PDB file of C-alpha atoms in Angstrom:
ATOM      1  CA  MET A  62      33.030  -4.583  25.334  1.00  0.00           C
ATOM      2  CA  SER A  63      30.868  -4.907  28.412  1.00  0.00           C
ATOM      3  CA  LEU A  64      27.806  -2.702  28.759  1.00  0.00           C
ATOM      4  CA  ALA A  65      26.609  -3.226  32.342  1.00  0.00           C
ATOM      5  CA  GLY A  66      27.754  -6.835  32.167  1.00  0.00           C
ATOM      6  CA  PRO A  67      28.121  -8.611  35.493  1.00  0.00           C
ATOM      7  CA  ALA A  68      31.633  -9.452  36.660  1.00  0.00           C
ATOM      8  CA  CYS A  69      30.902 -10.875  40.105  1.00  0.00           C
ATOM      9  CA  LYS A  70      29.000 -13.688  41.827  1.00  0.00           C
ATOM     10  CA  ILE A  71      25.444 -13.832  40.511  1.00  0.00           C
ATOM     11  CA  ASP A  72      23.795 -14.722  43.826  1.00  0.00           C
ATOM     12  CA  THR A  73      25.387 -11.668  45.472  1.00  0.00           C
ATOM     13  CA  LEU A  74      24.406  -9.449  42.546  1.00  0.00           C
ATOM     14  CA  LEU A  75      20.795 -10.706  42.772  1.00  0.00           C
ATOM     15  CA  LEU A  76      20.590  -9.806  46.468  1.00  0.00           C
ATOM     16  CA  LEU A  77      21.603  -6.215  45.711  1.00  0.00           C
ATOM     17  CA  GLN A  78      19.438  -6.084  42.584  1.00  0.00           C
ATOM     18  CA  MET A  79      16.266  -7.342  44.255  1.00  0.00           C
ATOM     19  CA  ASN A  80      16.623  -4.921  47.175  1.00  0.00           C
ATOM     20  CA  ALA A  81      17.489  -1.931  44.960  1.00  0.00           C
ATOM     21  CA  ILE A  82      14.617  -2.477  42.520  1.00  0.00           C
ATOM     22  CA  GLY A  83      12.233  -3.058  45.403  1.00  0.00           C
ATOM     23  CA  ARG A  84      13.253   0.230  47.047  1.00  0.00           C
ATOM     24  CA  ALA A  85      12.874   2.097  43.723  1.00  0.00           C
ATOM     25  CA  GLN A  86       9.365   0.724  43.411  1.00  0.00           C
ATOM     26  CA  GLY A  87       8.392   1.811  46.915  1.00  0.00           C
ATOM     27  CA  LEU A  88       8.732  -1.482  48.761  1.00  0.00           C
ATOM     28  CA  PRO A  89      10.204  -1.615  52.264  1.00  0.00           C
ATOM     29  CA  ALA A  90      13.983  -1.199  52.295  1.00  0.00           C
ATOM     30  CA  ASP A  91      16.106  -4.338  52.092  1.00  0.00           C
ATOM     31  CA  ARG A  92      13.433  -7.003  52.091  1.00  0.00           C
ATOM     32  CA  PHE A  93      16.129  -9.625  51.573  1.00  0.00           C
ATOM     33  CA  HIS A  94      18.885  -9.828  54.163  1.00  0.00           C
ATOM     34  CA  SER A  95      21.197 -12.522  52.846  1.00  0.00           C
ATOM     35  CA  VAL A  96      22.358 -14.330  49.758  1.00  0.00           C
ATOM     36  CA  ALA A  97      21.009 -17.547  51.298  1.00  0.00           C
ATOM     37  CA  GLU A  98      17.525 -16.019  51.526  1.00  0.00           C
ATOM     38  CA  VAL A  99      17.596 -14.968  47.859  1.00  0.00           C
ATOM     39  CA  ARG A 100      18.876 -18.390  46.813  1.00  0.00           C
ATOM     40  CA  ARG A 101      16.043 -20.125  48.725  1.00  0.00           C
ATOM     41  CA  LEU A 102      13.429 -17.841  47.179  1.00  0.00           C
ATOM     42  CA  LEU A 103      14.682 -18.298  43.617  1.00  0.00           C
ATOM     43  CA  ALA A 104      15.237 -22.048  44.022  1.00  0.00           C
ATOM     44  CA  ALA A 105      11.651 -22.391  45.322  1.00  0.00           C
ATOM     45  CA  SER A 106      10.308 -20.718  42.175  1.00  0.00           C
ATOM     46  CA  ASP A 107      12.667 -22.580  39.799  1.00  0.00           C
ATOM     47  CA  SER A 108      14.530 -25.662  40.990  1.00  0.00           C
ATOM     48  CA  SER A 109      15.998 -26.471  37.574  1.00  0.00           C
ATOM     49  CA  ALA A 110      19.634 -27.398  37.066  1.00  0.00           C
ATOM     50  CA  TRP A 111      20.006 -24.181  35.088  1.00  0.00           C
ATOM     51  CA  MET A 112      18.858 -22.047  38.041  1.00  0.00           C
ATOM     52  CA  ARG A 113      21.268 -23.825  40.393  1.00  0.00           C
ATOM     53  CA  TYR A 114      24.088 -23.236  37.904  1.00  0.00           C
ATOM     54  CA  PHE A 115      23.096 -19.589  37.454  1.00  0.00           C
ATOM     55  CA  LEU A 116      22.982 -18.892  41.197  1.00  0.00           C
ATOM     56  CA  ASP A 117      26.436 -20.437  41.648  1.00  0.00           C
ATOM     57  CA  TRP A 118      27.964 -18.623  38.679  1.00  0.00           C
ATOM     58  CA  ASP A 119      30.988 -16.510  39.535  1.00  0.00           C
ATOM     59  CA  LEU A 120      32.120 -14.389  36.608  1.00  0.00           C
ATOM     60  CA  ARG A 121      35.403 -13.230  38.149  1.00  0.00           C
ATOM     61  CA  PRO A 122      37.469 -16.144  36.740  1.00  0.00           C
ATOM     62  CA  TYR A 123      36.163 -15.332  33.255  1.00  0.00           C
ATOM     63  CA  VAL A 124      37.106 -11.683  33.683  1.00  0.00           C
ATOM     64  CA  ARG A 125      40.598 -12.694  34.865  1.00  0.00           C
ATOM     65  CA  ALA A 126      41.000 -14.928  31.794  1.00  0.00           C
ATOM     66  CA  THR A 127      40.148 -12.144  29.338  1.00  0.00           C
ATOM     67  CA  GLN A 128      42.991 -11.503  26.927  1.00  0.00           C
ATOM     68  CA  CYS A 129      41.491  -8.924  24.570  1.00  0.00           C
ATOM     69  CA  PRO A 130      41.090  -5.198  25.256  1.00  0.00           C
ATOM     70  CA  VAL A 131      37.946  -4.421  27.264  1.00  0.00           C
ATOM     71  CA  LEU A 132      35.753  -1.363  27.499  1.00  0.00           C
ATOM     72  CA  ALA A 133      33.557  -1.979  30.551  1.00  0.00           C
ATOM     73  CA  LEU A 134      30.854   0.604  31.177  1.00  0.00           C
ATOM     74  CA  GLY A 135      28.333   0.954  33.974  1.00  0.00           C
ATOM     75  CA  GLY A 136      25.658   3.397  35.013  1.00  0.00           C
ATOM     76  CA  GLU A 137      25.684   4.926  38.486  1.00  0.00           C
ATOM     77  CA  THR A 138      21.922   4.397  38.886  1.00  0.00           C
ATOM     78  CA  ASP A 139      21.913   0.861  37.441  1.00  0.00           C
ATOM     79  CA  LEU A 140      19.753  -1.228  39.760  1.00  0.00           C
ATOM     80  CA  ASN A 141      20.096  -4.418  37.703  1.00  0.00           C
ATOM     81  CA  VAL A 142      23.903  -4.611  37.869  1.00  0.00           C
ATOM     82  CA  PRO A 143      24.826  -2.324  40.776  1.00  0.00           C
ATOM     83  CA  VAL A 144      28.117  -0.565  40.068  1.00  0.00           C
ATOM     84  CA  ALA A 145      29.163  -0.565  43.751  1.00  0.00           C
ATOM     85  CA  LEU A 146      29.671  -4.332  43.482  1.00  0.00           C
ATOM     86  CA  ASN A 147      30.350  -4.778  39.805  1.00  0.00           C
ATOM     87  CA  MET A 148      32.855  -2.096  38.868  1.00  0.00           C
ATOM     88  CA  PRO A 149      35.374  -2.985  41.607  1.00  0.00           C
ATOM     89  CA  ALA A 150      35.086  -6.637  40.485  1.00  0.00           C
ATOM     90  CA  LEU A 151      35.968  -5.541  36.958  1.00  0.00           C
ATOM     91  CA  GLU A 152      38.803  -3.257  38.043  1.00  0.00           C
ATOM     92  CA  SER A 153      40.429  -5.829  40.305  1.00  0.00           C
ATOM     93  CA  ASN A 154      40.008  -8.843  38.012  1.00  0.00           C
ATOM     94  CA  LEU A 155      40.669  -7.511  34.523  1.00  0.00           C
ATOM     95  CA  PRO A 156      44.264  -8.236  33.515  1.00  0.00           C
ATOM     96  CA  LYS A 157      46.421  -5.159  33.241  1.00  0.00           C
ATOM     97  CA  ASN A 158      46.183  -3.894  29.662  1.00  0.00           C
ATOM     98  CA  LYS A 159      46.715  -0.321  28.500  1.00  0.00           C
ATOM     99  CA  ASN A 160      43.598  -0.649  26.317  1.00  0.00           C
ATOM    100  CA  ASN A 161      41.285  -1.704  29.152  1.00  0.00           C
ATOM    101  CA  VAL A 162      38.879   0.997  30.293  1.00  0.00           C
ATOM    102  CA  VAL A 163      36.398   0.722  33.173  1.00  0.00           C
ATOM    103  CA  LYS A 164      34.046   3.683  33.472  1.00  0.00           C
ATOM    104  CA  THR A 165      30.927   4.589  35.441  1.00  0.00           C
ATOM    105  CA  TYR A 166      28.526   7.273  34.209  1.00  0.00           C
ATOM    106  CA  PRO A 167      26.649   9.481  36.670  1.00  0.00           C
ATOM    107  CA  LEU A 168      22.833   9.345  36.513  1.00  0.00           C
ATOM    108  CA  LEU A 169      22.752   6.626  33.835  1.00  0.00           C
ATOM    109  CA  SER A 170      20.742   3.458  34.372  1.00  0.00           C
ATOM    110  CA  HIS A 171      21.240  -0.118  33.234  1.00  0.00           C
ATOM    111  CA  LEU A 172      20.122   0.842  29.717  1.00  0.00           C
ATOM    112  CA  PHE A 173      22.580   3.762  29.616  1.00  0.00           C
ATOM    113  CA  HIS A 174      19.956   6.446  29.461  1.00  0.00           C
ATOM    114  CA  HIS A 175      19.487   9.299  31.901  1.00  0.00           C
ATOM    115  CA  ASN A 176      17.325   7.876  34.665  1.00  0.00           C
ATOM    116  CA  PRO A 177      18.215   9.464  38.019  1.00  0.00           C
ATOM    117  CA  THR A 178      16.224   6.882  40.013  1.00  0.00           C
ATOM    118  CA  GLY A 179      17.407   3.898  37.980  1.00  0.00           C
ATOM    119  CA  ASP A 180      13.915   2.404  38.298  1.00  0.00           C
ATOM    120  CA  PRO A 181      13.579  -0.062  35.398  1.00  0.00           C
ATOM    121  CA  GLY A 182       9.831   0.617  35.404  1.00  0.00           C
ATOM    122  CA  ARG A 183      10.523   4.134  34.111  1.00  0.00           C
ATOM    123  CA  SER A 184      12.591   2.939  31.145  1.00  0.00           C
ATOM    124  CA  ALA A 185       9.658   2.752  28.732  1.00  0.00           C
ATOM    125  CA  MET A 186       8.859   6.414  29.426  1.00  0.00           C
ATOM    126  CA  ILE A 187      12.366   7.660  28.630  1.00  0.00           C
ATOM    127  CA  GLU A 188      12.812   8.682  24.998  1.00  0.00           C
ATOM    128  CA  GLU A 189      16.597   8.591  25.051  1.00  0.00           C
ATOM    129  CA  THR A 190      17.869   5.318  23.601  1.00  0.00           C
ATOM    130  CA  ILE A 191      21.452   5.619  24.820  1.00  0.00           C
ATOM    131  CA  ALA A 192      23.255   8.615  26.257  1.00  0.00           C
ATOM    132  CA  PRO A 193      25.411  10.438  23.685  1.00  0.00           C
ATOM    133  CA  GLU A 194      28.420  10.459  26.009  1.00  0.00           C
ATOM    134  CA  VAL A 195      28.386   6.640  26.044  1.00  0.00           C
ATOM    135  CA  LEU A 196      28.330   6.504  22.253  1.00  0.00           C
ATOM    136  CA  ASP A 197      31.162   9.040  22.116  1.00  0.00           C
ATOM    137  CA  ASP A 198      33.287   6.996  24.527  1.00  0.00           C
ATOM    138  CA  ILE A 199      32.629   3.766  22.612  1.00  0.00           C
ATOM    139  CA  THR A 200      33.650   5.450  19.350  1.00  0.00           C
ATOM    140  CA  THR A 201      36.780   6.950  20.915  1.00  0.00           C
ATOM    141  CA  TRP A 202      37.799   3.611  22.449  1.00  0.00           C
ATOM    142  CA  ILE A 203      37.317   1.684  19.184  1.00  0.00           C
ATOM    143  CA  ASN A 204      39.178   4.313  17.192  1.00  0.00           C
ATOM    144  CA  GLY A 205      41.991   4.219  19.741  1.00  0.00           C
ATOM    145  CA  LEU A 206      42.406   0.473  19.203  1.00  0.00           C
ATOM    146  CA  THR A 207      42.744   0.846  15.467  1.00  0.00           C
ATOM    147  CA  LYS A 208      45.595   3.401  15.568  1.00  0.00           C
TER     148      LYS A 208
END
């Protein structure tokens, strides 16, 4: 099961993430214009081998190698793992399996609660832990595997 798990290149995801969160918090639109710019910024703040590995990490080969059934869920307003990049990466790289499900929920954020702006700063103010429809779909998917 993947709950807003990345399935793409991390440096590309970080470019979208940093711009989206910045916009949600009122910063000028698209402060970062390229993956190279994001990589330079992050490498300047942390030049460790781990950071270099993380920035180069491409999760698509891992998704392609998956052999078990997958339920991959994403929230439409997720600013941390933007569905516009991530869900197509899942759909095109997951092996064909009748038990694989890729689904995006309208108005749900990275934490799968109703957050129309997706702003992670609002998360602490939202009482909902996880949207009931997500729990229902998880239950249905698991039960479907056991039949």
